[in-house]
PDB file of C-alpha atoms in Angstrom:
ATOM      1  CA  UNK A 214     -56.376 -54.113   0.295  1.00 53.00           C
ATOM      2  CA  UNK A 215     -59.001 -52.047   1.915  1.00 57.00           C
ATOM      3  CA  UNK A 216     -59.325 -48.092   1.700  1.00 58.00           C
ATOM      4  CA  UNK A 217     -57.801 -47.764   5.373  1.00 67.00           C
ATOM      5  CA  UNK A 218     -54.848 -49.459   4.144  1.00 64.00           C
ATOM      6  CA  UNK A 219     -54.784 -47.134   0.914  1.00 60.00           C
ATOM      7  CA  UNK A 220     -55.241 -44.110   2.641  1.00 71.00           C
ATOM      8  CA  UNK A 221     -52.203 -44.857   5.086  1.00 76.00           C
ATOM      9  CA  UNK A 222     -50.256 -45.134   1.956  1.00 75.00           C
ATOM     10  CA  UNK A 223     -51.730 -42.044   0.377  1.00 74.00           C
ATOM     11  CA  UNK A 224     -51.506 -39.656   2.963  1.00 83.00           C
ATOM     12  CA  UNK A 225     -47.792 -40.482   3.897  1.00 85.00           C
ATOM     13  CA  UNK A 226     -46.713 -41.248  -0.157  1.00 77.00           C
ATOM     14  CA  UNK A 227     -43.550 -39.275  -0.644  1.00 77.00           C
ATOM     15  CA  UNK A 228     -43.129 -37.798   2.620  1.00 86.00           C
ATOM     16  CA  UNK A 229     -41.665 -41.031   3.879  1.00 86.00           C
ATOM     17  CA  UNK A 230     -38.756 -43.779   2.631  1.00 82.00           C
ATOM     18  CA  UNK A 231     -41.202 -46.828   2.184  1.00 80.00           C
ATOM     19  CA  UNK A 232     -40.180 -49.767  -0.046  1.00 77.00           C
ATOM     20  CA  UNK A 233     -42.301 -52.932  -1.412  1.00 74.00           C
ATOM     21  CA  UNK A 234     -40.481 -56.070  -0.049  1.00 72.00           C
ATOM     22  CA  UNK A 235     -40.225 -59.463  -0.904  1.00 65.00           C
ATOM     23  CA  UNK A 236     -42.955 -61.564   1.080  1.00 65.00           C
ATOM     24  CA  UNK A 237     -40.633 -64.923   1.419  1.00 64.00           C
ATOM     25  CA  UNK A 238     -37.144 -63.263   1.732  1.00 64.00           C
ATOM     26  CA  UNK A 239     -37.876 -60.029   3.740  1.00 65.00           C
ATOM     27  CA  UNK A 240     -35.548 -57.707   1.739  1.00 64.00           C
ATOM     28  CA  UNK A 241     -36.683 -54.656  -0.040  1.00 63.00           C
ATOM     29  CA  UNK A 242     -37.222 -54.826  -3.906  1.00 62.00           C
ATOM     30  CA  UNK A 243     -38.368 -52.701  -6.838  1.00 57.00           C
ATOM     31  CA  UNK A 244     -40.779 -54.622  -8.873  1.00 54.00           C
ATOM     32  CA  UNK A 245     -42.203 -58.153  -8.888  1.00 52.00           C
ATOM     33  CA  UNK A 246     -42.662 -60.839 -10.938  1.00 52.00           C
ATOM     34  CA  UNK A 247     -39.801 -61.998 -13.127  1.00 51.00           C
ATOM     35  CA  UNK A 248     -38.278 -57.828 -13.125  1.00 54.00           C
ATOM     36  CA  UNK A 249     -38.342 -57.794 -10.095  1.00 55.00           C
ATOM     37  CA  UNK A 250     -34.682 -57.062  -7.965  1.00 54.00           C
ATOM     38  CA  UNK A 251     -33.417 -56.208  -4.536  1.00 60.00           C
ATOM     39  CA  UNK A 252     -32.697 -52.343  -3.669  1.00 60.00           C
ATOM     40  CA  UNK A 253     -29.020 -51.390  -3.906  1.00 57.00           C
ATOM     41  CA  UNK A 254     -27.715 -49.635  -0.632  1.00 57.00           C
ATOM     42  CA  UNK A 255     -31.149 -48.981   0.679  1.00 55.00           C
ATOM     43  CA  UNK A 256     -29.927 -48.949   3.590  1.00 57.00           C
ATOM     44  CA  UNK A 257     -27.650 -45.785   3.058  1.00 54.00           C
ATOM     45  CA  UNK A 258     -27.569 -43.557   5.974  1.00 50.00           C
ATOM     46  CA  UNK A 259     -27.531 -40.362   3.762  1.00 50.00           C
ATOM     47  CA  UNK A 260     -30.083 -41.017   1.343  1.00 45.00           C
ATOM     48  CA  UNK A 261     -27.432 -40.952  -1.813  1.00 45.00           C
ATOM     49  CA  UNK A 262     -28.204 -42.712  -5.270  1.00 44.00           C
ATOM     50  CA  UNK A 263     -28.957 -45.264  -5.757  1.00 43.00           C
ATOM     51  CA  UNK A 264     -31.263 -45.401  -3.321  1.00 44.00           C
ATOM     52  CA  UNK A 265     -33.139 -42.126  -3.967  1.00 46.00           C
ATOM     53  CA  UNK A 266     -33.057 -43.159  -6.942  1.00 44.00           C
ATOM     54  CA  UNK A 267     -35.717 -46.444  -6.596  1.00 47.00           C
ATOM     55  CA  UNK A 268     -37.641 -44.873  -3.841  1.00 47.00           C
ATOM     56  CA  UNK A 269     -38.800 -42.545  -6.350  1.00 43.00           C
ATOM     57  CA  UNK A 270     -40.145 -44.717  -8.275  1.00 45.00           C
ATOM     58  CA  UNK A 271     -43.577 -44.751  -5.876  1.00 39.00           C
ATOM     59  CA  UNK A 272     -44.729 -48.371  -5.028  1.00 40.00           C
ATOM     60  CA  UNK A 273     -48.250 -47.338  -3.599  1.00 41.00           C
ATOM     61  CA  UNK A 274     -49.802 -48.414  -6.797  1.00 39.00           C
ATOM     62  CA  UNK A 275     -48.664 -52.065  -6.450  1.00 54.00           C
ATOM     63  CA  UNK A 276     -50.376 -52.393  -3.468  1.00 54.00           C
ATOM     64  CA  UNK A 277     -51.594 -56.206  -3.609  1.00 59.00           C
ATOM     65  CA  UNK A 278     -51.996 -58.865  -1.315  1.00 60.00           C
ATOM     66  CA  UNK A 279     -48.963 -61.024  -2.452  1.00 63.00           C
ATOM     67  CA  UNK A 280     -46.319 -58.193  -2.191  1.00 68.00           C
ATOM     68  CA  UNK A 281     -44.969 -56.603   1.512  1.00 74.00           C
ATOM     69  CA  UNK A 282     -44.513 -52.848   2.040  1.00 79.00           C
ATOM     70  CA  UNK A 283     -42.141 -51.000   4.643  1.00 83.00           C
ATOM     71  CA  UNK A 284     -40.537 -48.135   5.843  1.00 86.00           C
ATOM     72  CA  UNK A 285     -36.383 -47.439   5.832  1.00 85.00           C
ATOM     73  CA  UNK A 286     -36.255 -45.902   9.739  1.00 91.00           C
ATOM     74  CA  UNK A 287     -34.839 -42.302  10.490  1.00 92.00           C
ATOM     75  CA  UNK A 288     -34.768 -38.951   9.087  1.00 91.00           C
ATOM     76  CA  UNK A 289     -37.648 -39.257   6.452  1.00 90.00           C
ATOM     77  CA  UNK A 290     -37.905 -36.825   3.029  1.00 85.00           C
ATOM     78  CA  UNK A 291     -40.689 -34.766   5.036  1.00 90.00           C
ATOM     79  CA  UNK A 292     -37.891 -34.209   8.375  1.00 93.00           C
ATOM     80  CA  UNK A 293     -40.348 -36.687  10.185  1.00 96.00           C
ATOM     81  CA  UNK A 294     -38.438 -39.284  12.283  1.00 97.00           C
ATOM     82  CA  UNK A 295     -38.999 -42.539  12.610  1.00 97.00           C
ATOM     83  CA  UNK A 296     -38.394 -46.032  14.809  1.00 97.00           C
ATOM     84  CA  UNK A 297     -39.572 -49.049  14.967  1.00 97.00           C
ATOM     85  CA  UNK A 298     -40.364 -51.221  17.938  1.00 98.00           C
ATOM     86  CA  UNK A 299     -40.168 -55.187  17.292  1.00 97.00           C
ATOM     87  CA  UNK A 300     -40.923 -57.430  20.071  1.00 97.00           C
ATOM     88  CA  UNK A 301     -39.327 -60.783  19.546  1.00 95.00           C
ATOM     89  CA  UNK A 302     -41.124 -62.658  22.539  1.00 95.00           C
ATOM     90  CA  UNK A 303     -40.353 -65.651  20.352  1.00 91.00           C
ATOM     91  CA  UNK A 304     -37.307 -66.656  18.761  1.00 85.00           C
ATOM     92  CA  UNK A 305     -35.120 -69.199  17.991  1.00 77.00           C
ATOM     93  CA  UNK A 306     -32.850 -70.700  20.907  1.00 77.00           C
ATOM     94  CA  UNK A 307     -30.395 -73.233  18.885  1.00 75.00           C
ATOM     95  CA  UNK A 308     -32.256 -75.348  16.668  1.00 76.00           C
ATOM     96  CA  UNK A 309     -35.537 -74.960  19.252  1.00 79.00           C
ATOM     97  CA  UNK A 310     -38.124 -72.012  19.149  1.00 84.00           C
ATOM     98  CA  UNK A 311     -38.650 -70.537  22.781  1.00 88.00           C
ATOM     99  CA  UNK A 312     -40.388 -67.829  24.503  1.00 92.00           C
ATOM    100  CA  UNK A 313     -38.227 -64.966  25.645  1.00 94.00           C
ATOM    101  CA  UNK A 314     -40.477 -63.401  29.126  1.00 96.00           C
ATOM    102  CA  UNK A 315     -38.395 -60.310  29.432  1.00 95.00           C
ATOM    103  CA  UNK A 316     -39.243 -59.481  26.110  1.00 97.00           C
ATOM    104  CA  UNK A 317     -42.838 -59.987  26.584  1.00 97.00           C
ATOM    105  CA  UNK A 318     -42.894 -58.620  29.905  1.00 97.00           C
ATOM    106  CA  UNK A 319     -41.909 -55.580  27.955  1.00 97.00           C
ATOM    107  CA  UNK A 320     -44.675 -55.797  25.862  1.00 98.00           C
ATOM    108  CA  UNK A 321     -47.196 -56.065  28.024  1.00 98.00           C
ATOM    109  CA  UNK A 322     -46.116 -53.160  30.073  1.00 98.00           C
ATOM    110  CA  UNK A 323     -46.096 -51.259  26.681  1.00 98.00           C
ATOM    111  CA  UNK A 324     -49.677 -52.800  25.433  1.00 98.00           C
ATOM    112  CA  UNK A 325     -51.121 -51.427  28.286  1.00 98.00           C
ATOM    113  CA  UNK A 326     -50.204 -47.905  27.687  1.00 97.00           C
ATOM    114  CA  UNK A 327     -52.654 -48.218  24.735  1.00 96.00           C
ATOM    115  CA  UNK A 328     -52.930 -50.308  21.651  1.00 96.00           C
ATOM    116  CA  UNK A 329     -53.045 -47.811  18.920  1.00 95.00           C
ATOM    117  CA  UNK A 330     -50.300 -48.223  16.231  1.00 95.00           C
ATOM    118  CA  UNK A 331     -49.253 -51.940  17.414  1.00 97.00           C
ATOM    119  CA  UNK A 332     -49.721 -54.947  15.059  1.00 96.00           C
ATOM    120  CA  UNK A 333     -48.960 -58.417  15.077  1.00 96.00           C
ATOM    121  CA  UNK A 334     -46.369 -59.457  13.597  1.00 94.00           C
ATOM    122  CA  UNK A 335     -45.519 -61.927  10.832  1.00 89.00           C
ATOM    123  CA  UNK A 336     -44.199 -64.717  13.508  1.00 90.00           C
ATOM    124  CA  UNK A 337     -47.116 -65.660  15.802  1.00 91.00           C
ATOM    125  CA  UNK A 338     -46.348 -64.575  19.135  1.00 94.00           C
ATOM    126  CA  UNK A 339     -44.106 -61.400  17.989  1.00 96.00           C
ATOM    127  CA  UNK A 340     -45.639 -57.587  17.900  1.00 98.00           C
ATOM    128  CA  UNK A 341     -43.979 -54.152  16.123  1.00 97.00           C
ATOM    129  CA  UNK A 342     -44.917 -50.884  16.523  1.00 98.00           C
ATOM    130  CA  UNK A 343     -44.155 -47.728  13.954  1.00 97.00           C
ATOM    131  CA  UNK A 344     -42.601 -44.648  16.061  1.00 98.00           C
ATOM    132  CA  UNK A 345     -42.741 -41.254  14.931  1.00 97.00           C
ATOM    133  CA  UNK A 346     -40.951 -39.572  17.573  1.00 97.00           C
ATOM    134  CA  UNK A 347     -40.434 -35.598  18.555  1.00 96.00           C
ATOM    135  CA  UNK A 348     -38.246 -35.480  21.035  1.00 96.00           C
ATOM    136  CA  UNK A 349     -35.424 -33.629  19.879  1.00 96.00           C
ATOM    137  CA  UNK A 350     -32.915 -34.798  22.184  1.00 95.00           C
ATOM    138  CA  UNK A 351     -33.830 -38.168  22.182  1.00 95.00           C
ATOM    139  CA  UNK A 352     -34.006 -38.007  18.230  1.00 96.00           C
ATOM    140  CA  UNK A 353     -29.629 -36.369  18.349  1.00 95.00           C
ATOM    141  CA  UNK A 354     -28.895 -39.528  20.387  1.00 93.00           C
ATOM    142  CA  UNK A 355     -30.195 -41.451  18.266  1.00 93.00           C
ATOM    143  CA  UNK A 356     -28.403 -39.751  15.256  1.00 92.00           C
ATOM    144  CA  UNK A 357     -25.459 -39.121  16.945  1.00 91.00           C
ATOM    145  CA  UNK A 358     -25.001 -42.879  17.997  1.00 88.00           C
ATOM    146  CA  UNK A 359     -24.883 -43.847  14.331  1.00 85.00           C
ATOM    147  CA  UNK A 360     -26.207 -47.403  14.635  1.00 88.00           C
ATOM    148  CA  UNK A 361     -28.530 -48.472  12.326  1.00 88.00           C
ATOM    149  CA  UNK A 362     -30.849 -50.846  15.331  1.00 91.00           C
ATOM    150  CA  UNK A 363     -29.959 -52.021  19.003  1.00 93.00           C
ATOM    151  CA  UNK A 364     -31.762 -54.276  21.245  1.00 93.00           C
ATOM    152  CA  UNK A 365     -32.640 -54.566  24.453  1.00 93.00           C
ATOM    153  CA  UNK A 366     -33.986 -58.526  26.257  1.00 93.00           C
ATOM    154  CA  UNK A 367     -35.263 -59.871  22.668  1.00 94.00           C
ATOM    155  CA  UNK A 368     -37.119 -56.009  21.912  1.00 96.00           C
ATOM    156  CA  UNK A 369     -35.470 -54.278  18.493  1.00 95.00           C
ATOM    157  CA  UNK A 370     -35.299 -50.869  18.342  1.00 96.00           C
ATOM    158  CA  UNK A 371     -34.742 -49.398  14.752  1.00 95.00           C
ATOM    159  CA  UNK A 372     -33.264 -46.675  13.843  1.00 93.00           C
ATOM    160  CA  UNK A 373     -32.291 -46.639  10.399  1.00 86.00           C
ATOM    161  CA  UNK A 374     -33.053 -50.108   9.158  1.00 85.00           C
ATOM    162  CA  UNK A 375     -35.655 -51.427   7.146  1.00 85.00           C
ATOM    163  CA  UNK A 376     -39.543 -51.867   8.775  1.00 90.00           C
ATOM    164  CA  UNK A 377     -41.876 -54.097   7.515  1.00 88.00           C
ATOM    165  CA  UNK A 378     -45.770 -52.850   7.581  1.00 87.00           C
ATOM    166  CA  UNK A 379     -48.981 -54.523   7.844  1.00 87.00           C
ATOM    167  CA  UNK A 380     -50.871 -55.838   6.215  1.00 84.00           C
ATOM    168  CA  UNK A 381     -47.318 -57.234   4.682  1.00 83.00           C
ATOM    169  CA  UNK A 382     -46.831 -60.775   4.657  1.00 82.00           C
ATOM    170  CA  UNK A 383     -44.310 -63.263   5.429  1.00 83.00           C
ATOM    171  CA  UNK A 384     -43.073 -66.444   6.323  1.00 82.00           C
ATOM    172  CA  UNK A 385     -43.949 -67.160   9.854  1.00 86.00           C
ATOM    173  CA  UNK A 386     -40.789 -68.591  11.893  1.00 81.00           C
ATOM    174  CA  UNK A 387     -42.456 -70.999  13.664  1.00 81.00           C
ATOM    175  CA  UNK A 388     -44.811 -72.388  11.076  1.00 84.00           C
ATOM    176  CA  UNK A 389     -42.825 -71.617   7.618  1.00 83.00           C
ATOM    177  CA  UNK A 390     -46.144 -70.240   6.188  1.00 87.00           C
ATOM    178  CA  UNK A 391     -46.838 -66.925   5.293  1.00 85.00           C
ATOM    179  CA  UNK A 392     -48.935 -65.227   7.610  1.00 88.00           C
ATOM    180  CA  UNK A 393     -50.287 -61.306   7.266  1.00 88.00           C
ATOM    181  CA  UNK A 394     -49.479 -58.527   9.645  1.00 90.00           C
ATOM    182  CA  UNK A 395     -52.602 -57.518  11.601  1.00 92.00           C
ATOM    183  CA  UNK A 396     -53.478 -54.257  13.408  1.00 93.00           C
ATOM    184  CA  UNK A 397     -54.091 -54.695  16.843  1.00 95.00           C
ATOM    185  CA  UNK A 398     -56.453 -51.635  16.624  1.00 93.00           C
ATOM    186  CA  UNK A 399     -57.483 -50.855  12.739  1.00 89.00           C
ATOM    187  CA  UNK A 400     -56.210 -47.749  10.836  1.00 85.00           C
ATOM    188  CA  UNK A 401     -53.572 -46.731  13.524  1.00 89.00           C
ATOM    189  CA  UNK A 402     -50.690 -47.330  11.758  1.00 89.00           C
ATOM    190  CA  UNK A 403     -48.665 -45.213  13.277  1.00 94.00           C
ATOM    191  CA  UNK A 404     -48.153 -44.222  16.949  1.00 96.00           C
ATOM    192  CA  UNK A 405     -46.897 -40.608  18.279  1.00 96.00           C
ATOM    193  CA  UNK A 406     -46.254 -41.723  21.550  1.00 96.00           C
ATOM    194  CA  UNK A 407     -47.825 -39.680  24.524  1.00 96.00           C
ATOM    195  CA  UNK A 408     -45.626 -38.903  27.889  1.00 96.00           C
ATOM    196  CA  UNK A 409     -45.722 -42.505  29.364  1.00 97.00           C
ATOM    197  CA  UNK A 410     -45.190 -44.259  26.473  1.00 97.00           C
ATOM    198  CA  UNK A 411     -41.993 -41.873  25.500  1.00 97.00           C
ATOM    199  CA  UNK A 412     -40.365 -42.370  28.784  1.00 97.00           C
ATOM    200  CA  UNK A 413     -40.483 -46.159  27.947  1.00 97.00           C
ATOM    201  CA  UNK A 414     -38.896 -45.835  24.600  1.00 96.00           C
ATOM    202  CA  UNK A 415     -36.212 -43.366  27.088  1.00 95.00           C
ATOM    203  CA  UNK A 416     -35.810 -46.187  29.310  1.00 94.00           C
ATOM    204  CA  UNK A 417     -35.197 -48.548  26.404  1.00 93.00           C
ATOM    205  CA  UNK A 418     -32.747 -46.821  25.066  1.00 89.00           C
ATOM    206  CA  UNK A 419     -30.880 -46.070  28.543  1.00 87.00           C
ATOM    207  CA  UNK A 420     -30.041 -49.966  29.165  1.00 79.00           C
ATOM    208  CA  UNK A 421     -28.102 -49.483  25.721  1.00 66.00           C
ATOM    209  CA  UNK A 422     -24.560 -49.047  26.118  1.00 55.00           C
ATOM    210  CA  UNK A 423     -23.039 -45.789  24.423  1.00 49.00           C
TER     211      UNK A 423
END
């Protein structure tokens, strides 16, 4: 890991949910090796034991290049809140892999509103994008609706699911090899979004039924 990647870590270490995850299987875990286990009900809306409970045991000092980190969307310890963008321009289409244009017509409308805290992803082909937003009306619908992710023409938005980070890796879709997240532009790892690229994320979100 390089100091970029530690500092990202550092400066956000206890102020937000993050999680090691298993490289291969995607799901968050405590520990590697032969101790090592999934997370019980990490993905508990109101932060309740057990899950406090293994997120305080910090996992910034395992930071290697065979384990994955991410970030549980949503309400964070420090009141920050937080989505994540995932643009799934290729996915599976029955037992065939295919290339889904609305979704990357999305992403190229969103890539051009600047680069900073987009990375690619661990499928070839796919992008995601760490939100912190500050809207506060924006952030009660989002609360209010009580979903935990939606999505809109093959582009995730997550609300209060698990987030994988770079430089995590995992198991590429397309190629079944494990392949490392990469920052589009280095050290931006995550993205307050500016006026244009809020009223996207508003737009989004408005194609989603109530």
């Amino acid at each position: 890991m390089t100091s970029m990647e530690f500092k990202f870590f550092d400066d956000y270490h206890g102020d937000y949910w993050f999680l090691n995850t298993c490289p291969r299987k995607k799901c968050p875990v405590n520990g590697f090796g032969k101790k090592h286990y999934q997370v019980k009900n990490w993905n508990n809306k109101d932060g309740k034991k057990p899950y406090i409970t293994h997120l305080l045991k910090t996992f910034c000092c395992e930071l290697k290049d065979d384990i994955g980190y991410s970030v549980k969307c949503g309400r964070q310890p420090n009141n920050d809140f937080l989505i994540g963008l995932d643009f799934d321009i290729i996915g599976k289409d029955g037992k065939s892999w295919k290339k889904y244009d609305n979704a990357q017509a999305l992403f190229d409308e969103f890539r051009d509103m600047g680069e900073n805290g987009i990375w690619k992803s661990g499928t070839d082909g796919n992008y995601g994008c760490l939100v912190k937003l500050m809207d506060k009306d924006l952030i009660q619908r989002i609360e209010e609706s009580n979903m935990d992710k939606t999505e809109v023409n093959n582009v995730e938005i997550l609300f209060n699911t698990n987030f994988i980070l770079p430089p995590s890796p995992s198991v590429c879709k397309k190629t079944k090899t494990i392949r490392k997240r990469e920052m589009l532009v280095p050290g931006t790892f995550l993205l307050t979004p500016n006026n244009q690229q809020l009223e996207f994320i508003k737009r989004l979100m408005n194609t989603v039924k109530p």
